[in-house]
């Protein structure tokens, strides 16, 4: 196989692919302004339970955890070490930086794809700027720029691997192959969903003539070696912990799932809602339109459509989170940007123009509403549209600093008791335990006083109940305690005080409440038998 380009020749360039300055002028200033506004919003809203749990990971750094590989924890640890007093902003900063990096990678990827089609430099630059804008402003990736989970760091790594594969196939560059391997290894160290991309690239190399020609050369094998090295911390942790991350993701969390005819419907509806219906349909069409030489077209298409099809198949037997597909969708947005920037013939049809403009308008409306909510969340907390929603959900946003101070005061009171042997804090849900730890002054370790469920099982490795024997405790809940919860406390502690209700005022009226119980002299037995 030649090491030269396998891209399309000049005659493949659309006749109307001339440079237009609009997107090149507006894209990056708009992205910079939006990033500043989102950083403000990132500090205005409290951490969700999952975000706080990921922050808790960062206090127990490891190559992986029960739920996911460890990259997210290391990024949060780095951000909070650099900005120790930045609170929520520090935890969410890696998400913002990840999406800015994704926008930059989308810019370069789209520009490369456009150049492979033989257009002039200005049109290629426009495709890059449009791709960056799509990745940063379409609702799903936009939301992930202010929500720190395993998804934001996965997106640039997935996009980087796809672009590196494209460059490797086009130019035969050893550096591009190594970059692809590095991106895949780091992606696997972030979220195991990335193994879909690894499998897709492997299948492309085995199943296509161009791919098999590459397998006779050293570059793909060097890339595989780089990927394994990059994933070594995650693999070593799992090898020494009974492959827990793999078993959880591919076995344990699947057991409670059941097939339902509604799951595929919900999956499709979720994708249309997160991308906007117009962008979702247009992006899939852009992937199916082949305007490149066969190897490049197949590689670009497969890196998007095969993972999306995989998730669609999974939805036949279980619920699929709408955000799980965020990474492959970014590749589709790159190809969509190229199609519209180069004015492919199908993009000029009336329905395509209406879908394009309508989706941009809808995306901007959604983002404006999100910024309005971040600026005045209390105003939205009183809304009741249907069935008490969204008030019943939004109430959980309020009161975490207040309950954190109440927990600190209760701990201080228990420590002041003459016979106290120390105090610990506990909560019944993993998200509540992590959030209480984040918002309590001094940020104590909070034990998970609850049955281990699908998520949050890392607490089983952190909590040492026997070491807490004889200590007093402050138990916290974000809902009224059930009778069995009170009885369980009474079985494990010598003295259990009354349930204290902590009302939270939102906009001049009670909008939330927490519940606190002071307990004396823990007997050292875990609350539930380990699973």
Short mmCIF file of C-alpha atoms in Angstrom, two decimals:
data_model
loop_
_atom_site.label_atom_id
_atom_site.label_comp_id
_atom_site.label_asym_id
_atom_site.label_seq_id
_atom_site.Cartn_x
_atom_site.Cartn_y
_atom_site.Cartn_z
CA UNK A 1 0.00 0.00 0.00
CA UNK A 2 1.33 3.41 -0.86
CA UNK A 3 2.15 5.75 1.95
CA UNK A 4 0.78 8.69 -0.03
CA UNK A 5 -2.69 10.23 0.25
CA UNK A 6 -5.73 8.15 -0.57
CA UNK A 7 -8.11 11.14 -0.49
CA UNK A 8 -10.29 12.26 -3.33
CA UNK A 9 -8.94 14.03 -6.33
CA UNK A 10 -9.74 17.60 -7.22
CA UNK A 11 -12.78 16.76 -9.30
CA UNK A 12 -14.56 15.62 -6.12
CA UNK A 13 -14.64 19.16 -4.73
CA UNK A 14 -18.13 20.68 -4.85
CA UNK A 15 -18.30 23.44 -7.47
CA UNK A 16 -19.66 25.90 -4.89
CA UNK A 17 -17.00 25.21 -2.26
CA UNK A 18 -15.60 28.71 -1.99
CA UNK A 19 -14.62 30.46 1.19
CA UNK A 20 -17.27 32.43 3.05
CA UNK A 21 -16.02 34.49 6.00
CA UNK A 22 -19.01 34.28 8.39
CA UNK A 23 -18.11 31.16 10.37
CA UNK A 24 -14.41 31.98 10.40
CA UNK A 25 -15.18 35.37 11.93
CA UNK A 26 -17.75 34.32 14.49
CA UNK A 27 -16.94 30.76 15.61
CA UNK A 28 -14.05 31.22 18.03
CA UNK A 29 -15.21 34.53 19.57
CA UNK A 30 -18.62 32.93 20.16
CA UNK A 31 -17.00 29.84 21.69
CA UNK A 32 -14.83 32.01 23.97
CA UNK A 33 -17.84 34.03 25.15
CA UNK A 34 -19.91 30.89 25.72
CA UNK A 35 -17.06 29.29 27.68
CA UNK A 36 -16.93 32.27 30.05
CA UNK A 37 -20.69 32.19 30.56
CA UNK A 38 -20.61 28.46 31.22
CA UNK A 39 -17.80 28.83 33.75
CA UNK A 40 -20.03 31.29 35.62
CA UNK A 41 -22.86 28.77 35.51
CA UNK A 42 -20.52 26.02 36.67
CA UNK A 43 -19.97 27.92 39.90
CA UNK A 44 -23.62 28.91 40.38
CA UNK A 45 -25.08 25.42 40.72
CA UNK A 46 -24.15 22.72 43.26
CA UNK A 47 -22.53 19.48 42.23
CA UNK A 48 -24.85 16.64 41.33
CA UNK A 49 -24.54 13.41 43.26
CA UNK A 50 -22.55 11.77 40.46
CA UNK A 51 -20.22 14.76 40.13
CA UNK A 52 -19.58 14.71 43.86
CA UNK A 53 -18.94 10.96 43.66
CA UNK A 54 -16.35 11.55 40.92
CA UNK A 55 -14.77 14.20 43.13
CA UNK A 56 -14.68 11.61 45.93
CA UNK A 57 -12.76 9.35 43.56
CA UNK A 58 -10.15 12.10 43.27
CA UNK A 59 -9.50 11.78 47.01
CA UNK A 60 -8.82 8.04 46.54
CA UNK A 61 -6.70 8.10 43.40
CA UNK A 62 -6.36 4.80 41.58
CA UNK A 63 -5.96 3.45 38.06
CA UNK A 64 -9.63 2.47 38.01
CA UNK A 65 -12.69 2.13 40.21
CA UNK A 66 -15.57 -0.27 40.48
CA UNK A 67 -17.77 1.85 38.21
CA UNK A 68 -15.32 3.25 35.64
CA UNK A 69 -11.63 3.65 34.80
CA UNK A 70 -9.75 6.36 36.67
CA UNK A 71 -8.98 9.19 34.21
CA UNK A 72 -11.83 11.39 35.45
CA UNK A 73 -10.56 11.22 39.03
CA UNK A 74 -7.04 12.23 38.04
CA UNK A 75 -8.31 15.23 36.04
CA UNK A 76 -10.42 16.42 38.96
CA UNK A 77 -7.51 15.92 41.36
CA UNK A 78 -5.26 18.03 39.13
CA UNK A 79 -7.84 20.80 38.80
CA UNK A 80 -8.63 20.95 42.51
CA UNK A 81 -4.91 20.93 43.37
CA UNK A 82 -4.36 23.91 41.06
CA UNK A 83 -7.52 25.72 42.25
CA UNK A 84 -8.07 24.55 45.84
CA UNK A 85 -10.56 27.31 46.67
CA UNK A 86 -12.58 27.27 43.44
CA UNK A 87 -15.24 24.83 44.67
CA UNK A 88 -17.59 23.59 41.97
CA UNK A 89 -15.67 25.44 39.25
CA UNK A 90 -12.52 23.43 39.95
CA UNK A 91 -14.40 20.12 39.79
CA UNK A 92 -16.08 21.09 36.51
CA UNK A 93 -13.10 22.81 34.91
CA UNK A 94 -11.80 19.59 33.27
CA UNK A 95 -15.19 19.21 31.56
CA UNK A 96 -14.93 22.70 30.09
CA UNK A 97 -11.34 22.20 28.98
CA UNK A 98 -12.24 18.82 27.48
CA UNK A 99 -14.96 20.36 25.34
CA UNK A 100 -12.73 23.24 24.28
CA UNK A 101 -10.16 20.64 23.25
CA UNK A 102 -12.91 18.74 21.43
CA UNK A 103 -13.84 21.91 19.53
CA UNK A 104 -10.20 22.41 18.53
CA UNK A 105 -9.89 18.79 17.39
CA UNK A 106 -13.16 19.05 15.46
CA UNK A 107 -11.75 22.13 13.73
CA UNK A 108 -8.62 20.27 12.63
CA UNK A 109 -10.48 17.09 11.68
CA UNK A 110 -13.05 18.91 9.53
CA UNK A 111 -10.34 20.96 7.86
CA UNK A 112 -8.46 17.74 7.03
CA UNK A 113 -11.58 16.11 5.60
CA UNK A 114 -12.31 19.18 3.49
CA UNK A 115 -8.75 19.32 2.18
CA UNK A 116 -8.95 15.64 1.27
CA UNK A 117 -11.85 16.60 -1.00
CA UNK A 118 -9.62 19.04 -2.83
CA UNK A 119 -11.12 22.40 -1.84
CA UNK A 120 -9.20 25.62 -1.41
CA UNK A 121 -7.81 26.61 1.98
CA UNK A 122 -10.48 29.17 2.85
CA UNK A 123 -13.32 26.68 2.39
CA UNK A 124 -11.43 24.10 4.46
CA UNK A 125 -10.94 26.64 7.23
CA UNK A 126 -14.67 27.42 7.16
CA UNK A 127 -15.47 23.72 7.56
CA UNK A 128 -13.17 23.62 10.59
CA UNK A 129 -14.76 26.63 12.26
CA UNK A 130 -18.26 25.32 11.62
CA UNK A 131 -17.33 21.94 13.12
CA UNK A 132 -15.91 23.61 16.22
CA UNK A 133 -19.12 25.61 16.64
CA UNK A 134 -21.31 22.54 16.25
CA UNK A 135 -19.36 20.55 18.83
CA UNK A 136 -19.53 23.41 21.33
CA UNK A 137 -23.14 24.56 20.83
CA UNK A 138 -25.21 21.46 20.05
CA UNK A 139 -27.18 20.73 23.28
CA UNK A 140 -25.65 17.38 24.32
CA UNK A 141 -21.94 18.28 24.10
CA UNK A 142 -22.75 21.78 25.36
CA UNK A 143 -24.30 20.35 28.53
CA UNK A 144 -21.28 18.11 29.08
CA UNK A 145 -18.98 21.16 29.12
CA UNK A 146 -20.37 22.05 32.57
CA UNK A 147 -21.02 18.56 33.93
CA UNK A 148 -17.99 16.61 35.10
CA UNK A 149 -18.41 12.91 34.46
CA UNK A 150 -16.57 10.30 32.45
CA UNK A 151 -18.09 11.61 29.20
CA UNK A 152 -16.38 15.02 28.72
CA UNK A 153 -12.79 13.67 28.71
CA UNK A 154 -13.87 10.77 26.50
CA UNK A 155 -15.15 13.06 23.73
CA UNK A 156 -11.82 14.66 22.67
CA UNK A 157 -10.06 11.30 22.96
CA UNK A 158 -12.64 9.60 20.73
CA UNK A 159 -12.49 12.50 18.27
CA UNK A 160 -8.69 12.52 18.38
CA UNK A 161 -8.50 8.79 17.65
CA UNK A 162 -10.91 9.16 14.71
CA UNK A 163 -8.96 12.08 13.26
CA UNK A 164 -5.63 10.32 13.75
CA UNK A 165 -6.95 7.22 11.95
CA UNK A 166 -8.14 9.42 9.08
CA UNK A 167 -4.74 11.12 8.86
CA UNK A 168 -2.92 7.78 9.06
CA UNK A 169 -4.95 6.33 6.20
CA UNK A 170 -4.66 9.48 4.11
CA UNK A 171 -0.98 10.23 4.54
CA UNK A 172 0.52 6.99 5.84
CA UNK A 173 2.01 8.88 8.79
CA UNK A 174 3.58 6.82 11.55
CA UNK A 175 2.99 9.72 13.93
CA UNK A 176 -0.72 9.64 13.13
CA UNK A 177 -0.88 5.91 13.86
CA UNK A 178 0.87 6.45 17.22
CA UNK A 179 -1.51 9.34 18.04
CA UNK A 180 -4.44 7.05 17.27
CA UNK A 181 -3.07 4.40 19.62
CA UNK A 182 -2.42 6.92 22.38
CA UNK A 183 -5.95 8.35 22.08
CA UNK A 184 -7.49 4.88 22.18
CA UNK A 185 -5.49 3.87 25.24
CA UNK A 186 -6.39 7.02 27.14
CA UNK A 187 -10.02 6.67 26.06
CA UNK A 188 -10.08 3.14 27.48
CA UNK A 189 -8.68 4.62 30.71
CA UNK A 190 -11.63 7.01 30.80
CA UNK A 191 -14.72 4.94 29.94
CA UNK A 192 -15.09 1.37 28.71
CA UNK A 193 -17.65 2.46 26.12
CA UNK A 194 -14.55 3.49 24.14
CA UNK A 195 -13.89 -0.19 23.46
CA UNK A 196 -16.58 0.12 20.79
CA UNK A 197 -14.27 2.42 18.87
CA UNK A 198 -11.34 0.08 19.39
CA UNK A 199 -13.42 -2.80 18.02
CA UNK A 200 -14.66 -0.69 15.10
CA UNK A 201 -11.14 0.27 14.04
CA UNK A 202 -9.97 -3.31 14.44
CA UNK A 203 -12.86 -4.57 12.31
CA UNK A 204 -12.08 -1.97 9.64
CA UNK A 205 -8.46 -3.11 9.46
CA UNK A 206 -9.41 -6.77 9.23
CA UNK A 207 -12.46 -6.53 6.95
CA UNK A 208 -11.27 -4.08 4.28
CA UNK A 209 -8.59 -4.57 1.64
CA UNK A 210 -6.92 -1.28 2.57
CA UNK A 211 -6.98 -2.26 6.24
CA UNK A 212 -5.45 -5.68 5.66
CA UNK A 213 -2.67 -4.03 3.65
CA UNK A 214 -1.89 -1.88 6.68
CA UNK A 215 -1.79 -4.94 8.94
CA UNK A 216 1.22 -6.13 6.99
CA UNK A 217 3.07 -3.03 8.09
CA UNK A 218 4.37 -2.15 11.58
CA UNK A 219 2.44 1.08 12.19
CA UNK A 220 -0.89 -0.39 13.40
CA UNK A 221 0.94 -2.79 15.68
CA UNK A 222 3.00 0.04 17.14
CA UNK A 223 -0.26 1.93 17.70
CA UNK A 224 -1.65 -1.10 19.54
CA UNK A 225 1.43 -1.17 21.75
CA UNK A 226 1.06 2.54 22.55
CA UNK A 227 -2.61 1.98 23.39
CA UNK A 228 -1.77 -0.82 25.82
CA UNK A 229 0.90 1.29 27.49
CA UNK A 230 -1.52 4.22 27.85
CA UNK A 231 -4.14 1.93 29.37
CA UNK A 232 -1.67 0.19 31.71
CA UNK A 233 -2.78 1.86 34.99
CA UNK A 234 -6.39 0.86 34.33
CA UNK A 235 -5.43 -2.66 33.28
CA UNK A 236 -3.07 -3.21 36.23
CA UNK A 237 -5.69 -2.04 38.74
CA UNK A 238 -8.26 -4.39 37.25
CA UNK A 239 -5.83 -7.29 37.09
CA UNK A 240 -5.22 -6.87 40.83
CA UNK A 241 -8.91 -6.31 41.68
CA UNK A 242 -10.58 -9.27 39.99
CA UNK A 243 -11.34 -7.18 36.84
CA UNK A 244 -14.07 -5.33 38.74
CA UNK A 245 -14.50 -2.47 36.27
CA UNK A 246 -14.97 -4.86 33.39
CA UNK A 247 -17.25 -7.20 35.33
CA UNK A 248 -19.42 -4.32 36.53
CA UNK A 249 -19.85 -2.72 33.11
CA UNK A 250 -20.30 -5.88 31.07
CA UNK A 251 -22.01 -8.19 33.57
CA UNK A 252 -23.18 -6.90 36.93
CA UNK A 253 -24.94 -3.72 35.79
CA UNK A 254 -26.68 -5.67 33.01
CA UNK A 255 -28.32 -8.23 35.28
CA UNK A 256 -31.12 -5.99 36.50
CA UNK A 257 -32.02 -4.87 32.98
CA UNK A 258 -34.96 -6.21 31.05
CA UNK A 259 -36.15 -5.87 27.49
CA UNK A 260 -39.01 -3.50 26.76
CA UNK A 261 -40.51 -2.26 23.49
CA UNK A 262 -40.23 1.23 24.95
CA UNK A 263 -36.45 1.16 25.33
CA UNK A 264 -35.68 1.68 21.60
CA UNK A 265 -38.35 4.38 21.43
CA UNK A 266 -36.86 6.18 24.41
CA UNK A 267 -33.38 5.77 22.95
CA UNK A 268 -34.31 7.37 19.63
CA UNK A 269 -36.31 10.11 21.34
CA UNK A 270 -33.38 10.84 23.65
CA UNK A 271 -30.97 11.14 20.75
CA UNK A 272 -33.27 13.50 18.88
CA UNK A 273 -33.75 15.61 21.99
CA UNK A 274 -30.05 15.80 22.86
CA UNK A 275 -28.86 16.59 19.34
CA UNK A 276 -32.06 18.34 18.12
CA UNK A 277 -34.03 16.33 15.55
CA UNK A 278 -32.62 18.31 12.65
CA UNK A 279 -28.95 17.96 13.54
CA UNK A 280 -29.36 14.25 14.34
CA UNK A 281 -30.92 13.43 10.96
CA UNK A 282 -28.57 15.69 9.00
CA UNK A 283 -25.50 14.27 10.75
CA UNK A 284 -26.46 10.68 9.92
CA UNK A 285 -27.05 11.67 6.29
CA UNK A 286 -23.65 13.38 6.18
CA UNK A 287 -22.04 10.13 7.34
CA UNK A 288 -23.79 8.13 4.63
CA UNK A 289 -22.78 10.45 1.79
CA UNK A 290 -19.45 9.27 0.40
CA UNK A 291 -17.38 12.11 -1.02
CA UNK A 292 -13.95 10.61 -0.34
CA UNK A 293 -11.87 7.69 -1.56
CA UNK A 294 -13.26 4.40 -0.24
CA UNK A 295 -10.85 3.76 2.69
CA UNK A 296 -11.27 7.28 4.07
CA UNK A 297 -15.03 7.25 3.59
CA UNK A 298 -15.41 3.86 5.24
CA UNK A 299 -13.20 4.75 8.20
CA UNK A 300 -14.94 8.09 8.84
CA UNK A 301 -18.38 6.53 8.50
CA UNK A 302 -17.70 3.42 10.58
CA UNK A 303 -16.24 5.36 13.53
CA UNK A 304 -19.62 7.08 13.84
CA UNK A 305 -22.31 4.73 12.60
CA UNK A 306 -21.08 1.43 14.04
CA UNK A 307 -21.03 2.66 17.68
CA UNK A 308 -24.42 4.38 17.21
CA UNK A 309 -25.84 1.18 15.74
CA UNK A 310 -24.34 -0.73 18.64
CA UNK A 311 -26.14 1.44 21.16
CA UNK A 312 -29.37 1.05 19.17
CA UNK A 313 -29.02 -2.74 19.42
CA UNK A 314 -28.31 -2.53 23.14
CA UNK A 315 -31.53 -0.53 23.55
CA UNK A 316 -33.49 -3.61 22.45
CA UNK A 317 -32.71 -5.24 25.79
CA UNK A 318 -32.01 -2.43 28.25
CA UNK A 319 -32.22 1.29 28.86
CA UNK A 320 -29.47 3.32 27.18
CA UNK A 321 -28.44 6.65 28.65
CA UNK A 322 -28.94 9.49 26.18
CA UNK A 323 -25.44 10.77 26.96
CA UNK A 324 -23.69 7.49 26.18
CA UNK A 325 -23.57 8.37 22.48
CA UNK A 326 -22.01 11.82 22.92
CA UNK A 327 -18.56 10.80 21.70
CA UNK A 328 -19.51 9.17 18.38
CA UNK A 329 -21.95 11.99 17.63
CA UNK A 330 -19.07 14.48 17.62
CA UNK A 331 -17.56 12.67 14.64
CA UNK A 332 -20.89 12.90 12.86
CA UNK A 333 -21.01 16.64 13.56
CA UNK A 334 -17.59 17.01 11.94
CA UNK A 335 -18.82 15.37 8.74
CA UNK A 336 -22.00 17.46 8.88
CA UNK A 337 -19.94 20.64 9.13
CA UNK A 338 -17.90 19.64 6.08
CA UNK A 339 -21.05 18.91 4.07
CA UNK A 340 -22.62 22.29 4.78
CA UNK A 341 -19.40 24.29 4.55
CA UNK A 342 -18.65 22.80 1.14
CA UNK A 343 -22.30 23.06 0.11
CA UNK A 344 -22.81 19.50 -0.96
CA UNK A 345 -25.80 19.32 -3.32
CA UNK A 346 -28.14 17.66 -0.82
CA UNK A 347 -27.55 20.42 1.74
CA UNK A 348 -29.12 22.93 -0.64
CA UNK A 349 -32.50 21.25 -0.65
CA UNK A 350 -35.26 23.17 1.07
CA UNK A 351 -35.90 20.57 3.80
CA UNK A 352 -32.18 20.43 4.64
CA UNK A 353 -31.91 24.20 4.90
CA UNK A 354 -35.00 24.35 7.13
CA UNK A 355 -33.63 21.56 9.37
CA UNK A 356 -30.23 23.26 9.54
CA UNK A 357 -31.50 26.71 10.44
CA UNK A 358 -34.20 25.39 12.75
CA UNK A 359 -31.69 23.25 14.65
CA UNK A 360 -29.35 26.18 15.16
CA UNK A 361 -32.24 28.28 16.44
CA UNK A 362 -33.41 25.51 18.78
CA UNK A 363 -29.88 24.95 20.10
CA UNK A 364 -29.44 28.62 20.89
CA UNK A 365 -32.83 28.78 22.62
CA UNK A 366 -31.92 25.77 24.77
CA UNK A 367 -28.56 27.31 25.68
CA UNK A 368 -30.18 30.65 26.51
CA UNK A 369 -32.66 28.88 28.79
CA UNK A 370 -29.80 27.02 30.49
CA UNK A 371 -27.91 30.25 31.12
CA UNK A 372 -31.08 31.87 32.48
CA UNK A 373 -31.53 28.96 34.85
CA UNK A 374 -27.93 29.18 36.05
CA UNK A 375 -28.36 32.92 36.63
CA UNK A 376 -31.57 32.58 38.68
CA UNK A 377 -32.19 28.95 39.74
CA UNK A 378 -34.46 30.03 42.59
CA UNK A 379 -37.00 31.41 40.13
CA UNK A 380 -37.27 28.04 38.40
CA UNK A 381 -37.47 26.15 41.70
CA UNK A 382 -41.05 27.32 42.23
CA UNK A 383 -42.36 26.12 38.86
CA UNK A 384 -44.92 23.33 38.82
CA UNK A 385 -45.86 22.42 35.27
CA UNK A 386 -47.16 18.87 35.64
CA UNK A 387 -47.18 16.38 38.51
CA UNK A 388 -45.21 18.76 40.70
CA UNK A 389 -42.40 18.94 38.15
CA UNK A 390 -39.92 20.48 37.70
CA UNK A 391 -40.13 21.67 41.31
CA UNK A 392 -39.81 18.17 42.78
CA UNK A 393 -36.56 17.58 40.89
CA UNK A 394 -35.06 21.05 41.20
CA UNK A 395 -35.55 21.12 44.98
CA UNK A 396 -32.52 18.84 45.32
CA UNK A 397 -30.32 21.65 43.98
CA UNK A 398 -30.76 23.71 47.11
CA UNK A 399 -29.49 23.55 50.67
CA UNK A 400 -26.22 21.60 50.41
CA UNK A 401 -24.01 24.29 51.97
CA UNK A 402 -26.61 24.78 54.73
CA UNK A 403 -26.82 21.10 55.57
CA UNK A 404 -23.02 20.89 55.41
CA UNK A 405 -22.79 23.56 58.11
CA UNK A 406 -25.44 21.75 60.17
CA UNK A 407 -23.45 18.51 59.92
CA UNK A 408 -20.27 20.28 61.03
CA UNK A 409 -22.10 21.80 64.02
CA UNK A 410 -23.57 18.41 65.01
CA UNK A 411 -20.15 16.76 64.78
CA UNK A 412 -18.65 19.49 66.97
CA UNK A 413 -21.40 18.99 69.56
CA UNK A 414 -20.80 15.23 69.68
CA UNK A 415 -17.04 15.68 69.98
CA UNK A 416 -17.67 17.95 72.97
CA UNK A 417 -19.31 15.08 74.86
CA UNK A 418 -16.95 13.99 77.66
CA UNK A 419 -17.00 10.31 76.68
CA UNK A 420 -16.75 10.80 72.91
CA UNK A 421 -14.20 8.62 71.12
CA UNK A 422 -14.53 10.51 67.84
CA UNK A 423 -17.22 11.21 65.26
CA UNK A 424 -17.90 10.10 61.72
CA UNK A 425 -20.53 11.11 59.16
CA UNK A 426 -22.72 8.71 57.18
CA UNK A 427 -25.42 8.92 54.51
CA UNK A 428 -27.71 6.38 52.89
CA UNK A 429 -27.06 7.08 49.19
CA UNK A 430 -23.69 7.35 47.44
CA UNK A 431 -24.50 10.69 45.79
CA UNK A 432 -25.68 12.16 49.09
CA UNK A 433 -22.60 10.86 50.92
CA UNK A 434 -20.26 12.44 48.37
CA UNK A 435 -22.16 15.75 48.27
CA UNK A 436 -22.23 16.00 52.07
CA UNK A 437 -18.48 15.40 52.11
CA UNK A 438 -17.95 18.17 49.53
CA UNK A 439 -20.14 20.76 51.25
CA UNK A 440 -19.27 20.08 54.90
CA UNK A 441 -16.51 22.39 56.23
CA UNK A 442 -13.28 20.44 56.45
CA UNK A 443 -14.60 17.95 53.88
CA UNK A 444 -14.64 14.83 56.07
CA UNK A 445 -14.83 11.33 54.64
CA UNK A 446 -18.52 10.36 54.68
CA UNK A 447 -19.35 6.67 54.94
CA UNK A 448 -22.05 5.05 52.80
CA UNK A 449 -24.63 3.75 55.25
CA UNK A 450 -26.67 1.82 52.72
CA UNK A 451 -27.02 -1.37 50.74
CA UNK A 452 -24.56 -1.51 47.85
CA UNK A 453 -26.30 -1.02 44.53
CA UNK A 454 -25.08 -0.79 40.95
CA UNK A 455 -23.26 2.49 41.42
CA UNK A 456 -21.29 3.74 44.38
CA UNK A 457 -19.64 0.44 45.24
CA UNK A 458 -16.23 2.06 45.56
CA UNK A 459 -17.37 2.96 49.07
CA UNK A 460 -17.03 -0.73 49.94
CA UNK A 461 -13.27 -0.33 49.44
CA UNK A 462 -13.05 2.95 51.33
CA UNK A 463 -15.27 2.34 54.38
CA UNK A 464 -13.69 0.49 57.30
CA UNK A 465 -16.54 -0.07 59.74
CA UNK A 466 -14.50 -2.00 62.30
CA UNK A 467 -12.12 0.96 62.64
CA UNK A 468 -15.10 3.19 63.54
CA UNK A 469 -16.19 1.06 66.51
CA UNK A 470 -17.00 3.10 69.59
CA UNK A 471 -17.34 6.37 67.69
CA UNK A 472 -20.37 8.62 67.49
CA UNK A 473 -21.99 9.46 64.16
CA UNK A 474 -24.09 12.03 62.33
CA UNK A 475 -26.42 10.35 59.84
CA UNK A 476 -27.79 12.53 57.03
CA UNK A 477 -30.59 11.92 54.56
CA UNK A 478 -32.22 14.08 51.86
CA UNK A 479 -35.59 12.43 52.47
CA UNK A 480 -37.58 11.47 55.58
CA UNK A 481 -36.21 8.35 57.24
CA UNK A 482 -38.25 5.16 56.93
CA UNK A 483 -39.01 3.13 60.05
CA UNK A 484 -36.55 0.42 59.01
CA UNK A 485 -33.76 3.01 58.67
CA UNK A 486 -34.34 4.20 62.24
CA UNK A 487 -34.42 0.61 63.50
CA UNK A 488 -31.14 -0.14 61.71
CA UNK A 489 -29.48 2.81 63.42
CA UNK A 490 -30.85 1.63 66.77
CA UNK A 491 -29.39 -1.84 66.16
CA UNK A 492 -25.91 -0.48 65.45
CA UNK A 493 -25.66 2.35 68.01
CA UNK A 494 -26.11 2.43 71.76
CA UNK A 495 -28.09 5.69 71.64
CA UNK A 496 -29.98 7.17 68.69
CA UNK A 497 -31.33 10.68 69.00
CA UNK A 498 -34.49 12.08 67.39
CA UNK A 499 -34.64 12.84 63.68
CA UNK A 500 -33.85 16.53 63.19
CA UNK A 501 -35.47 18.21 60.21
CA UNK A 502 -33.42 20.93 58.51
CA UNK A 503 -35.69 23.14 56.36
CA UNK A 504 -34.16 24.95 53.38
CA UNK A 505 -35.61 28.27 52.32
CA UNK A 506 -35.73 28.93 48.57
CA UNK A 507 -37.01 32.28 47.37
CA UNK A 508 -38.64 33.14 50.68
CA UNK A 509 -40.40 29.82 51.22
CA UNK A 510 -39.41 26.30 52.14
CA UNK A 511 -38.11 24.59 49.02
CA UNK A 512 -36.23 21.61 50.40
CA UNK A 513 -35.43 19.77 53.62
CA UNK A 514 -32.75 17.46 54.96
CA UNK A 515 -32.86 15.06 57.90
CA UNK A 516 -30.14 14.51 60.49
CA UNK A 517 -29.75 11.97 63.33
CA UNK A 518 -27.09 12.05 66.07
CA UNK A 519 -25.97 8.60 67.18
CA UNK A 520 -23.70 7.48 70.04
CA UNK A 521 -21.23 4.59 70.32
CA UNK A 522 -21.18 2.59 67.08
CA UNK A 523 -20.80 -1.20 67.54
CA UNK A 524 -18.53 -1.66 64.49
CA UNK A 525 -20.84 -3.84 62.43
CA UNK A 526 -21.45 -2.79 58.81
CA UNK A 527 -24.99 -1.62 58.12
CA UNK A 528 -25.54 -4.31 55.47
CA UNK A 529 -23.87 -7.55 54.60
CA UNK A 530 -21.34 -7.03 51.78
CA UNK A 531 -22.49 -8.14 48.33
#
